[in-house]
Short mmCIF file of C-alpha atoms in Angstrom, two decimals:
data_model
loop_
_atom_site.label_atom_id
_atom_site.label_comp_id
_atom_site.label_asym_id
_atom_site.label_seq_id
_atom_site.Cartn_x
_atom_site.Cartn_y
_atom_site.Cartn_z
CA MET A 1 0.06 0.05 0.04
CA THR A 2 1.12 3.63 -0.66
CA ALA A 3 0.23 6.37 1.72
CA THR A 4 -1.86 9.37 0.46
CA VAL A 5 -1.59 12.42 2.67
CA HIS A 6 -4.80 14.47 3.29
CA ARG A 7 -4.59 17.87 4.90
CA LEU A 8 -7.31 18.76 7.51
CA GLU A 9 -9.33 21.64 6.30
CA THR A 10 -12.03 23.45 8.26
CA ARG A 11 -12.60 26.58 6.11
CA GLY A 12 -15.51 25.14 4.09
CA GLN A 13 -18.67 23.50 5.26
CA PRO A 14 -17.92 19.84 5.66
CA SER A 15 -20.77 17.55 6.64
CA LEU A 16 -21.64 13.98 7.33
CA ASP A 17 -23.78 13.84 4.10
CA PRO A 18 -21.20 11.92 2.10
CA MET A 19 -20.93 9.23 4.80
CA ILE A 20 -24.82 9.22 5.30
CA ALA A 21 -25.17 8.61 1.49
CA LEU A 22 -22.36 6.14 1.35
CA VAL A 23 -23.87 3.80 4.08
CA ALA A 24 -27.59 4.48 3.52
CA PRO A 25 -28.54 0.96 2.24
CA ASP A 26 -26.56 -0.70 5.07
CA MET A 27 -28.03 1.73 7.61
CA ASN A 28 -31.56 0.71 6.60
CA GLN A 29 -30.50 -2.83 7.66
CA VAL A 30 -29.04 -1.51 10.91
CA ASN A 31 -32.15 0.40 11.77
CA THR A 32 -34.31 -2.66 11.23
CA VAL A 33 -32.04 -4.60 13.72
CA ILE A 34 -32.23 -1.68 16.23
CA LEU A 35 -36.08 -1.48 16.02
CA ASP A 36 -36.50 -5.26 16.45
CA ARG A 37 -34.16 -5.64 19.31
CA MET A 38 -35.38 -2.60 21.36
CA GLN A 39 -38.75 -4.37 21.56
CA SER A 40 -39.89 -5.97 24.88
CA ARG A 41 -43.09 -7.34 26.44
CA ILE A 42 -42.66 -4.58 28.91
CA PRO A 43 -44.18 -1.48 27.18
CA LEU A 44 -42.00 1.03 29.11
CA ILE A 45 -38.74 -0.32 27.68
CA PRO A 46 -39.39 0.38 23.94
CA GLU A 47 -41.06 3.60 24.89
CA LEU A 48 -38.09 4.86 26.90
CA ALA A 49 -35.51 3.39 24.60
CA GLY A 50 -37.15 4.79 21.50
CA HIS A 51 -37.43 8.37 22.94
CA LEU A 52 -33.57 8.48 22.93
CA ILE A 53 -32.88 6.38 19.80
CA ALA A 54 -35.40 8.41 17.75
CA GLY A 55 -34.13 11.68 19.30
CA GLY A 56 -32.26 13.09 16.27
CA GLY A 57 -28.67 11.63 16.83
CA LYS A 58 -26.73 11.08 13.72
CA ARG A 59 -25.75 7.57 14.71
CA MET A 60 -22.17 8.38 13.88
CA ARG A 61 -20.72 5.32 15.66
CA PRO A 62 -22.49 2.64 13.69
CA MET A 63 -22.00 4.68 10.57
CA LEU A 64 -18.26 4.46 11.19
CA THR A 65 -18.56 0.72 11.37
CA LEU A 66 -20.38 0.64 8.04
CA ALA A 67 -18.11 3.15 6.39
CA SER A 68 -15.04 1.22 7.51
CA ALA A 69 -16.53 -2.00 6.00
CA ARG A 70 -17.06 -0.08 2.78
CA LEU A 71 -13.33 1.16 2.87
CA LEU A 72 -12.24 -2.43 3.08
CA GLY A 73 -14.66 -3.59 0.34
CA TYR A 74 -16.43 -5.92 2.70
CA THR A 75 -19.56 -7.34 1.04
CA GLY A 76 -21.14 -9.56 3.71
CA THR A 77 -23.78 -8.66 6.35
CA ARG A 78 -22.09 -9.40 9.75
CA HIS A 79 -21.42 -5.67 10.21
CA HIS A 80 -25.20 -4.79 10.30
CA ARG A 81 -25.84 -6.46 13.62
CA LEU A 82 -22.52 -5.42 14.98
CA ALA A 83 -23.27 -1.65 14.11
CA ALA A 84 -26.57 -2.13 15.92
CA ALA A 85 -24.72 -3.39 18.94
CA VAL A 86 -22.39 -0.36 18.80
CA GLU A 87 -25.45 1.90 18.82
CA PHE A 88 -27.03 0.01 21.76
CA ILE A 89 -23.84 0.32 23.77
CA HIS A 90 -23.78 4.19 23.03
CA THR A 91 -27.43 4.66 23.93
CA ALA A 92 -27.01 2.76 27.10
CA THR A 93 -24.11 4.94 28.17
CA LEU A 94 -26.13 8.15 27.29
CA LEU A 95 -28.97 6.91 29.46
CA HIS A 96 -26.68 6.24 32.34
CA ASP A 97 -24.74 9.55 31.74
CA ASP A 98 -27.90 11.62 31.97
CA VAL A 99 -28.82 10.02 35.33
CA VAL A 100 -25.25 10.55 36.64
CA ASP A 101 -25.24 14.15 35.39
CA GLY A 102 -28.81 15.02 36.34
CA SER A 103 -29.21 16.24 32.79
CA ASP A 104 -32.56 17.64 31.67
CA LEU A 105 -31.95 18.26 27.90
CA ARG A 106 -30.27 16.08 25.17
CA ARG A 107 -30.33 17.03 21.51
CA GLY A 108 -32.77 19.67 22.30
CA ARG A 109 -35.26 17.20 23.97
CA ARG A 110 -36.13 16.36 27.59
CA THR A 111 -33.95 13.51 28.74
CA ALA A 112 -35.44 10.09 29.56
CA ASN A 113 -34.58 10.53 33.24
CA ASN A 114 -36.36 13.86 33.25
CA ILE A 115 -39.53 12.13 31.92
CA TRP A 116 -39.52 8.64 33.48
CA GLY A 117 -37.10 9.05 36.42
CA ASN A 118 -33.77 7.64 37.24
CA PRO A 119 -34.60 4.11 38.13
CA ALA A 120 -36.40 3.30 34.91
CA THR A 121 -33.68 5.11 32.89
CA VAL A 122 -30.85 3.07 34.54
CA LEU A 123 -32.67 -0.22 33.94
CA VAL A 124 -33.47 0.35 30.41
CA GLY A 125 -29.92 1.28 29.81
CA ASP A 126 -28.94 -2.10 31.30
CA PHE A 127 -31.50 -3.75 28.93
CA LEU A 128 -29.84 -2.12 25.96
CA PHE A 129 -26.29 -3.21 27.07
CA SER A 130 -27.78 -6.81 27.27
CA ARG A 131 -29.18 -6.51 23.80
CA ALA A 132 -25.79 -5.35 22.54
CA PHE A 133 -24.12 -8.42 23.98
CA GLU A 134 -26.78 -10.75 22.56
CA LEU A 135 -25.99 -9.33 19.12
CA MET A 136 -22.19 -9.92 19.73
CA VAL A 137 -22.79 -13.44 20.74
CA GLU A 138 -25.03 -14.16 17.72
CA ASP A 139 -22.27 -12.85 15.48
CA GLY A 140 -20.04 -15.70 16.76
CA GLY A 141 -16.73 -13.91 16.34
CA LEU A 142 -14.69 -14.13 19.50
CA LYS A 143 -12.35 -11.37 18.40
CA VAL A 144 -15.33 -8.97 17.82
CA LEU A 145 -16.80 -9.89 21.20
CA LYS A 146 -13.32 -9.16 22.75
CA ILE A 147 -13.06 -5.73 21.18
CA LEU A 148 -16.64 -4.52 21.96
CA SER A 149 -16.65 -5.99 25.44
CA ALA A 150 -13.19 -4.43 26.30
CA ALA A 151 -14.48 -1.05 24.93
CA SER A 152 -17.58 -1.31 27.16
CA ALA A 153 -15.31 -1.83 30.21
CA VAL A 154 -13.12 1.09 29.24
CA ILE A 155 -16.00 3.34 28.80
CA ALA A 156 -17.35 2.49 32.30
CA GLU A 157 -13.85 3.20 33.73
CA GLY A 158 -13.76 6.47 31.95
CA GLU A 159 -17.05 7.51 33.30
CA VAL A 160 -15.95 6.58 36.96
CA ASN A 161 -12.69 8.42 36.35
CA GLN A 162 -14.78 11.49 35.29
CA LEU A 163 -16.98 11.21 38.35
CA THR A 164 -14.15 11.13 40.68
CA ALA A 165 -12.44 14.04 38.88
CA GLN A 166 -15.60 16.06 39.09
CA ARG A 167 -15.06 19.47 40.77
CA LEU A 168 -11.30 18.70 40.94
CA ILE A 169 -9.93 22.08 39.77
CA GLY A 170 -6.37 20.67 39.86
CA LEU A 171 -7.19 18.08 37.25
CA SER A 172 -4.21 17.61 34.83
CA GLU A 173 -4.46 17.80 31.06
CA GLU A 174 -3.07 14.23 31.05
CA ARG A 175 -5.83 12.83 33.17
CA TYR A 176 -8.44 14.74 31.11
CA LEU A 177 -7.23 13.23 27.99
CA ASP A 178 -7.28 9.83 29.72
CA ILE A 179 -10.97 10.37 30.53
CA ILE A 180 -12.09 11.45 27.12
CA GLY A 181 -10.01 8.74 25.53
CA ALA A 182 -11.94 6.15 27.54
CA LYS A 183 -15.39 7.62 27.81
CA THR A 184 -15.63 8.77 24.05
CA ALA A 185 -12.85 7.54 21.97
CA ALA A 186 -12.93 3.92 22.95
CA LEU A 187 -16.23 3.24 21.19
CA PHE A 188 -15.28 5.24 18.18
CA ALA A 189 -12.11 3.04 17.83
CA ALA A 190 -13.91 -0.25 18.40
CA ALA A 191 -16.71 0.71 15.91
CA CYS A 192 -14.05 1.17 13.24
CA ARG A 193 -11.87 -1.75 14.09
CA ILE A 194 -14.48 -4.41 14.17
CA ALA A 195 -15.06 -3.76 10.45
CA ALA A 196 -11.48 -4.97 9.72
CA VAL A 197 -12.06 -8.20 11.84
CA VAL A 198 -15.34 -9.24 9.88
CA ALA A 199 -13.56 -8.39 6.56
CA GLU A 200 -10.69 -10.66 7.80
CA ARG A 201 -8.05 -8.07 7.17
CA VAL A 202 -4.58 -8.08 8.60
CA GLU A 203 -3.83 -6.72 12.01
CA ALA A 204 -2.11 -3.61 10.55
CA GLU A 205 -5.43 -2.50 8.98
CA GLU A 206 -7.34 -3.24 12.18
CA LEU A 207 -4.87 -0.95 14.10
CA ALA A 208 -5.02 1.72 11.47
CA LEU A 209 -8.89 1.85 11.78
CA ASP A 210 -8.62 1.72 15.49
CA ALA A 211 -6.23 4.80 15.43
CA TYR A 212 -8.64 6.60 13.12
CA GLY A 213 -11.59 6.10 15.35
CA CYS A 214 -9.69 6.82 18.65
CA ASN A 215 -8.24 10.14 17.32
CA LEU A 216 -11.60 11.16 15.73
CA GLY A 217 -13.30 10.46 19.06
CA ILE A 218 -10.83 12.58 20.99
CA ALA A 219 -11.12 15.42 18.51
CA PHE A 220 -14.94 15.12 18.71
CA GLN A 221 -15.01 15.38 22.45
CA LEU A 222 -12.50 18.27 22.51
CA VAL A 223 -14.83 20.21 20.25
CA ASP A 224 -17.87 19.36 22.38
CA ASP A 225 -16.01 20.56 25.46
CA ALA A 226 -14.99 23.76 23.72
CA ILE A 227 -18.34 24.83 22.25
CA ASP A 228 -20.03 24.16 25.68
CA TYR A 229 -18.64 27.60 26.55
CA VAL A 230 -19.33 29.45 23.20
CA SER A 231 -22.40 27.87 21.64
CA GLU A 232 -26.14 27.86 22.12
CA ALA A 233 -28.31 24.86 23.11
CA GLN A 234 -29.52 24.31 19.53
CA VAL A 235 -25.97 23.69 18.41
CA MET A 236 -24.94 21.48 21.28
CA GLY A 237 -28.27 19.81 21.95
CA LYS A 238 -28.00 20.71 25.57
CA ASP A 239 -27.89 23.89 27.63
CA ALA A 240 -24.74 25.91 27.03
CA GLY A 241 -22.76 25.91 30.26
CA ASP A 242 -23.91 22.56 31.54
CA ASP A 243 -20.38 21.44 32.10
CA PHE A 244 -19.69 24.51 34.15
CA ARG A 245 -22.65 24.20 36.27
CA GLU A 246 -21.96 20.45 36.92
CA GLY A 247 -18.38 21.23 37.97
CA LYS A 248 -16.78 19.38 35.09
CA VAL A 249 -13.18 20.26 34.56
CA THR A 250 -12.66 20.22 30.76
CA LEU A 251 -9.66 21.32 28.87
CA PRO A 252 -10.88 24.98 28.32
CA VAL A 253 -11.11 25.24 32.22
CA ILE A 254 -7.76 23.58 32.74
CA LEU A 255 -6.12 26.02 30.33
CA ALA A 256 -7.92 29.12 31.64
CA TYR A 257 -7.09 28.14 35.20
CA ALA A 258 -3.45 27.63 34.53
CA ARG A 259 -3.08 30.87 32.57
CA GLY A 260 -5.22 33.06 34.91
CA SER A 261 -4.33 35.42 37.63
CA ALA A 262 -4.70 34.71 41.28
CA GLU A 263 -7.98 36.39 41.29
CA ASP A 264 -9.00 34.34 38.22
CA ARG A 265 -7.97 31.11 39.84
CA ALA A 266 -9.90 32.01 42.93
CA PHE A 267 -13.02 32.38 40.84
CA TRP A 268 -12.41 29.11 39.14
CA GLU A 269 -12.01 27.38 42.47
CA ALA A 270 -15.21 28.75 43.66
CA ALA A 271 -17.10 27.98 40.39
CA ILE A 272 -16.02 24.35 40.07
CA ALA A 273 -16.82 23.81 43.81
CA GLY A 274 -20.34 24.91 43.01
CA ARG A 275 -20.37 28.29 44.71
CA ARG A 276 -20.37 30.42 41.57
CA VAL A 277 -22.93 28.95 39.14
CA ALA A 278 -25.25 31.82 38.39
CA ASP A 279 -25.76 33.12 34.75
CA GLU A 280 -23.45 36.09 35.49
CA ASP A 281 -20.76 33.71 36.83
CA LEU A 282 -21.06 31.59 33.47
CA ALA A 283 -20.65 34.84 31.50
CA HIS A 284 -17.65 35.69 33.56
CA ALA A 285 -16.19 32.14 32.99
CA VAL A 286 -16.61 32.53 29.27
CA ALA A 287 -14.98 35.91 29.36
CA LEU A 288 -11.92 34.40 31.10
CA ILE A 289 -11.69 31.47 28.73
CA ARG A 290 -11.78 33.88 25.77
CA ARG A 291 -9.25 36.11 27.26
CA THR A 292 -6.81 33.22 27.89
CA HIS A 293 -7.41 31.82 24.44
CA ALA A 294 -8.44 28.51 26.10
CA VAL A 295 -11.11 27.64 23.51
CA ASP A 296 -8.89 28.53 20.68
CA ASP A 297 -6.17 26.20 21.92
CA THR A 298 -8.67 23.42 22.71
CA LEU A 299 -9.73 23.51 19.22
CA ALA A 300 -6.04 23.56 18.01
CA ARG A 301 -5.68 20.28 19.87
CA ALA A 302 -8.76 19.00 18.28
CA ARG A 303 -7.43 19.82 14.83
CA HIS A 304 -4.15 17.99 15.88
CA TYR A 305 -6.15 14.75 16.67
CA GLY A 306 -8.30 15.17 13.72
CA GLN A 307 -5.11 15.27 11.47
CA ARG A 308 -3.92 12.06 13.19
CA ALA A 309 -7.20 10.44 12.42
CA ILE A 310 -6.91 11.32 8.71
CA ASP A 311 -3.23 10.16 8.70
CA ALA A 312 -4.26 6.89 10.07
CA ILE A 313 -6.31 5.90 7.13
CA GLY A 314 -3.73 7.29 4.68
CA PRO A 315 -2.37 3.88 3.42
CA PHE A 316 -5.91 2.78 2.32
CA ALA A 317 -6.98 3.11 -1.30
CA GLY A 318 -8.86 6.34 -2.36
CA GLY A 319 -12.50 6.40 -3.13
CA ALA A 320 -15.87 7.41 -1.86
CA ALA A 321 -15.49 5.64 1.49
CA LYS A 322 -12.18 7.21 2.32
CA ALA A 323 -13.25 10.64 1.13
CA ALA A 324 -16.44 10.31 3.43
CA MET A 325 -14.27 9.33 6.29
CA VAL A 326 -11.96 12.18 5.94
CA GLU A 327 -14.87 14.59 5.66
CA ALA A 328 -16.34 13.20 8.76
CA VAL A 329 -13.18 14.28 10.58
CA GLU A 330 -13.50 17.72 9.08
CA PHE A 331 -17.23 17.84 10.05
CA ALA A 332 -16.29 16.97 13.75
CA ILE A 333 -13.96 19.96 13.83
CA ALA A 334 -16.10 22.34 11.91
CA ARG A 335 -19.07 22.10 14.38
CA ALA A 336 -17.22 24.68 16.45
CA TYR A 337 -17.06 27.34 13.70
#
């Protein structure tokens, strides 16, 4: 294979449309699996699960499984059920996250826990995890099961790590990257890698797709954390400043705190401890973040990881699948602009 270098560009208006068009026939099959496997004789389960599954998400993770399979020229059908399993894992973690965070809004809609309460939301999340593992077992591939089950464990570790880091103003950038690498990037990486497994490709190609997904996932989360301080709810799908009010120490806060004056640091210590969370406090936090260029530098890091994602698939042959995967990275970055 010969490598082709692609440069990350964010000046245009990249979108997921090429990837959506690329995987549309396969995605129809995945949606059929999702709708079938979210059913239960207990009416609350499909009602609650359907609220989130039909809530306007782009289903980027299962699309990455399908696009990676297209990149490799895979013509089978195993990836349909596995992409559905990826989406169930993601949906289950969202349900659990909203309970942990006490969130009221996701993708512009009321969260499941806000409507049905925490106990039902946690239990339906458990149901969806179980469905995901049923699909993995039905696939019969031990390596696929190993990759997705390991990713599920890493995601849970990342969430616990984030929980123990909540309101910890001294959080290091290294630990922050460890958290987002686990809670976000791990599933992106696994979603891409399993395509190489079902296509029976060499380990080097597995690892290349793993690296693409991992770096894309980190870039995606860095952008999310940046625009929490500079965007409106309709862009984020949640209330702007949620991370601030919940005491989450993300990279913009880490950078602003490190670069601030003694007075600035005293403000951040009080804010992250939960003592400065009024609207005027959020406005002051945004001003400090802008003054210290914390968002600019967070987005610069996102572009770095985005370029690493694109470089990871450089050795693969060009074509519609590769172009769509490159543009997906550009889209992840461009959401902030």
